[in-house]
Amino acid sequence: MSKATAPELKKYMDKRLFLELNGSRKVSGVLRGMLFPDSSFAQLTRGGSGFDPFMNIVLEDATEEISATDRADIGMIVIRGNSIVVMEALEKIV
């Protein structure tokens, strides 16, 4: 049995992302860190260097798309990796 590898998300750090979540929720924001199971939120927001196998992430300046015309400012949020259905970069990734 092969060991699962974590996705390569380091190149997405500090880039604006669009996420579609379970329940057809849509959120966009700047990726600021990835959550480790044994890390505190303070350590996480100071520049996480990776992410856990669950791909839990932190978005800053996040907004939720409520409808085609309505958006709600959320601020900084932690999103559980297992709720992410689609992830799209809204900025050029080098």
Backbone as JSON, one array per atom type, in Angstrom:
{
  "sequence": "MSKATAPELKKYMDKRLFLELNGSRKVSGVLRGMLFPDSSFAQLTRGGSGFDPFMNIVLEDATEEISATDRADIGMIVIRGNSIVVMEALEKIV",
  "N": [[0.85, -1.18, 0.0], [0.62, 2.19, -0.87], [1.99, 5.23, 0.47], [0.14, 8.11, 1.25], [0.62, 11.31, -0.2], [1.07, 14.74, 0.64], [-0.65, 17.47, -0.92], [0.94, 19.78, -3.21], [1.0, 22.8, -2.14], [2.47, 25.02, -1.49], [3.27, 26.86, -3.41], [1.02, 28.36, -3.73], [0.83, 30.05, -1.6], [0.13, 33.21, -0.17], [-1.36, 34.02, -2.33], [-4.36, 34.91, -4.09], [-7.21, 32.92, -3.81], [-9.93, 30.96, -5.08], [-12.47, 29.11, -3.61], [-14.62, 26.34, -3.72], [-16.94, 25.0, -1.59], [-18.31, 22.28, 0.4], [-21.86, 21.91, 0.18], [-22.29, 23.8, -1.74], [-21.17, 26.28, -1.17], [-19.31, 29.26, -1.73], [-16.16, 30.69, -1.57], [-13.66, 33.21, -1.46], [-10.27, 34.28, -1.05], [-7.07, 35.26, 0.41], [-4.48, 32.99, 0.61], [-2.96, 32.26, 3.58], [-1.86, 30.47, 5.35], [-1.37, 27.06, 6.43], [-2.92, 24.62, 8.37], [-1.56, 22.79, 11.01], [-2.05, 19.8, 12.87], [-0.99, 19.94, 15.51], [-0.42, 22.6, 15.95], [-0.7, 26.02, 17.05], [-3.11, 28.66, 16.5], [-1.85, 31.12, 16.41], [0.81, 30.49, 15.68], [0.32, 29.49, 13.18], [-0.65, 31.66, 11.62], [1.6, 33.17, 11.36], [3.04, 32.45, 9.2], [2.9, 29.62, 8.04], [4.73, 26.75, 7.07], [3.93, 24.67, 5.6], [1.45, 22.1, 5.23], [-1.11, 20.09, 6.68], [-2.06, 16.57, 6.28], [-4.77, 16.76, 5.98], [-5.29, 19.1, 4.73], [-6.16, 21.52, 5.9], [-6.76, 24.98, 5.89], [-5.88, 28.52, 6.04], [-7.53, 31.47, 5.23], [-7.19, 34.85, 4.4], [-8.69, 38.11, 4.33], [-11.13, 37.21, 3.35], [-14.05, 36.56, 1.37], [-17.47, 35.68, 1.01], [-19.41, 34.31, -1.55], [-22.61, 34.93, -1.84], [-24.79, 35.14, -3.57], [-25.19, 35.66, -7.14], [-24.88, 38.4, -7.22], [-24.49, 39.26, -4.62], [-22.16, 39.61, -1.95], [-20.39, 38.7, 0.99], [-18.27, 40.05, 3.4], [-15.86, 38.29, 5.19], [-13.4, 38.16, 6.49], [-10.63, 36.87, 8.28], [-10.38, 33.39, 8.07], [-10.55, 29.91, 9.04], [-10.5, 27.02, 7.16], [-11.71, 23.8, 6.97], [-10.01, 21.13, 5.52], [-11.36, 18.87, 4.48], [-13.75, 19.88, 3.6], [-13.36, 21.21, 1.27], [-14.08, 21.37, -2.11], [-13.44, 22.34, -4.68], [-10.55, 24.08, -5.77], [-9.19, 27.06, -6.93], [-6.76, 29.1, -8.41], [-6.66, 32.59, -8.4], [-4.77, 34.31, -9.19], [-1.72, 34.62, -11.07], [0.37, 31.79, -10.97], [3.65, 31.05, -10.32]],
  "CA": [[0.0, 0.0, 0.0], [1.45, 3.39, -0.97], [1.73, 6.28, 1.44], [-0.44, 9.31, 0.64], [1.46, 12.5, -0.11], [0.33, 15.99, 0.75], [-0.63, 18.24, -2.16], [1.92, 20.86, -3.26], [0.29, 24.08, -2.07], [3.36, 26.11, -1.1], [3.3, 27.87, -4.47], [-0.21, 29.14, -3.64], [0.9, 30.93, -0.44], [0.01, 34.65, -0.42], [-2.09, 34.23, -3.58], [-5.82, 34.89, -3.95], [-7.81, 31.66, -4.26], [-11.38, 30.75, -5.05], [-12.78, 27.77, -3.13], [-16.0, 25.89, -3.64], [-17.01, 24.12, -0.43], [-19.51, 21.44, 0.52], [-23.08, 22.7, 0.29], [-22.24, 24.82, -2.8], [-20.69, 27.57, -0.67], [-18.17, 29.75, -2.52], [-15.36, 31.61, -0.77], [-12.37, 33.59, -2.02], [-9.42, 34.98, -0.1], [-5.64, 35.09, 0.25], [-3.97, 31.87, 1.4], [-1.95, 32.74, 4.51], [-1.22, 29.4, 6.1], [-2.02, 25.78, 6.48], [-3.02, 24.22, 9.77], [-1.02, 21.52, 11.47], [-2.86, 19.36, 14.01], [-0.42, 20.3, 16.81], [0.01, 24.0, 15.98], [-1.68, 26.99, 17.51], [-3.53, 29.6, 15.47], [-0.83, 32.17, 16.34], [1.92, 29.97, 14.89], [-0.19, 29.29, 11.83], [-0.78, 32.9, 10.87], [2.92, 33.79, 11.2], [3.73, 31.9, 8.02], [3.05, 28.18, 8.03], [5.63, 26.33, 6.01], [3.37, 23.51, 4.92], [0.06, 21.82, 5.57], [-1.3, 18.73, 7.16], [-2.68, 15.71, 5.27], [-6.19, 17.11, 5.84], [-5.31, 20.32, 3.94], [-6.83, 22.63, 6.57], [-6.08, 26.19, 5.44], [-6.31, 29.82, 6.54], [-7.7, 32.51, 4.22], [-7.3, 36.21, 4.92], [-9.48, 38.98, 3.45], [-12.06, 36.29, 2.69], [-15.43, 36.95, 1.08], [-18.34, 34.58, 0.59], [-20.34, 34.65, -2.62], [-23.94, 34.48, -1.4], [-25.52, 34.98, -4.83], [-24.42, 36.22, -8.25], [-24.64, 39.82, -6.99], [-24.23, 39.54, -3.19], [-20.96, 39.06, -1.32], [-20.25, 39.04, 2.41], [-16.9, 40.05, 3.89], [-15.71, 37.38, 6.33], [-12.15, 38.44, 7.2], [-9.74, 35.71, 8.33], [-11.11, 32.17, 8.43], [-9.91, 28.6, 8.91], [-11.39, 26.12, 6.43], [-11.32, 22.39, 7.07], [-9.65, 20.6, 4.21], [-12.32, 17.91, 3.93], [-14.92, 20.56, 3.05], [-12.99, 21.84, 0.0], [-14.43, 20.58, -3.29], [-12.67, 22.88, -5.8], [-9.65, 25.18, -5.45], [-8.72, 27.7, -8.15], [-5.93, 30.29, -8.2], [-7.15, 33.78, -9.1], [-3.57, 35.04, -9.59], [-0.75, 33.79, -11.78], [1.25, 31.0, -10.13], [4.93, 30.88, -11.04]],
  "C": [[0.89, 1.24, 0.0], [1.03, 4.42, 0.07], [1.19, 7.51, 0.72], [0.5, 10.49, 0.83], [0.58, 13.74, -0.05], [0.4, 16.75, -0.56], [0.39, 19.38, -2.08], [1.21, 22.21, -3.3], [1.19, 25.26, -1.72], [3.4, 27.21, -2.15], [2.05, 28.75, -4.47], [-0.2, 30.11, -2.45], [0.88, 32.39, -0.89], [-0.63, 34.96, -1.77], [-3.59, 34.18, -3.29], [-6.36, 33.62, -4.58], [-9.32, 31.75, -4.25], [-11.61, 29.31, -4.61], [-14.27, 27.51, -3.22], [-16.02, 24.83, -2.54], [-18.25, 23.25, -0.5], [-20.73, 22.34, 0.68], [-23.12, 23.85, -0.7], [-21.87, 26.21, -2.28], [-19.44, 27.96, -1.45], [-17.47, 30.85, -1.74], [-14.09, 31.96, -1.55], [-11.59, 34.36, -0.97], [-7.96, 34.67, -0.38], [-5.15, 33.97, 1.18], [-2.81, 32.36, 2.26], [-1.26, 31.64, 5.28], [-2.01, 28.13, 6.01], [-1.91, 25.27, 7.9], [-2.41, 22.86, 10.02], [-1.81, 21.09, 12.7], [-2.31, 19.81, 15.37], [0.01, 21.76, 16.9], [-1.1, 24.89, 16.52], [-2.02, 27.94, 16.37], [-2.48, 30.7, 15.31], [0.35, 31.71, 15.5], [1.53, 29.87, 13.42], [-0.18, 30.57, 11.02], [0.55, 33.63, 10.71], [3.7, 33.16, 10.06], [3.97, 30.42, 8.12], [3.9, 27.75, 6.86], [5.11, 25.13, 5.25], [1.92, 23.32, 5.32], [-0.05, 20.38, 5.99], [-1.98, 17.89, 6.08], [-4.16, 16.03, 5.04], [-6.39, 18.39, 5.06], [-6.17, 21.42, 4.57], [-6.05, 23.9, 6.25], [-6.65, 27.44, 6.11], [-6.39, 30.78, 5.36], [-7.85, 33.85, 4.92], [-8.04, 37.06, 3.89], [-10.5, 38.16, 2.67], [-13.43, 36.93, 2.49], [-16.19, 35.72, 0.64], [-19.29, 35.08, -0.48], [-21.69, 34.06, -2.24], [-24.85, 34.24, -2.6], [-24.67, 35.62, -5.92], [-24.07, 37.69, -8.02], [-24.26, 40.16, -5.56], [-22.98, 38.84, -2.69], [-20.92, 39.54, 0.12], [-18.78, 38.97, 2.79], [-16.82, 39.2, 5.15], [-14.48, 37.74, 7.15], [-11.24, 37.23, 7.15], [-10.52, 34.49, 8.81], [-10.2, 30.94, 8.28], [-10.93, 27.7, 8.22], [-10.85, 24.7, 6.55], [-11.11, 21.83, 5.67], [-10.68, 19.66, 3.62], [-13.59, 18.57, 3.4], [-14.63, 21.24, 1.72], [-13.27, 20.9, -1.16], [-13.58, 21.01, -4.48], [-11.79, 24.02, -5.29], [-9.1, 25.73, -6.76], [-7.92, 28.94, -7.8], [-6.5, 31.44, -9.02], [-6.0, 34.7, -9.52], [-2.64, 34.08, -10.29], [0.18, 33.09, -10.79], [2.52, 30.74, -10.94], [5.59, 29.6, -10.65]]
}
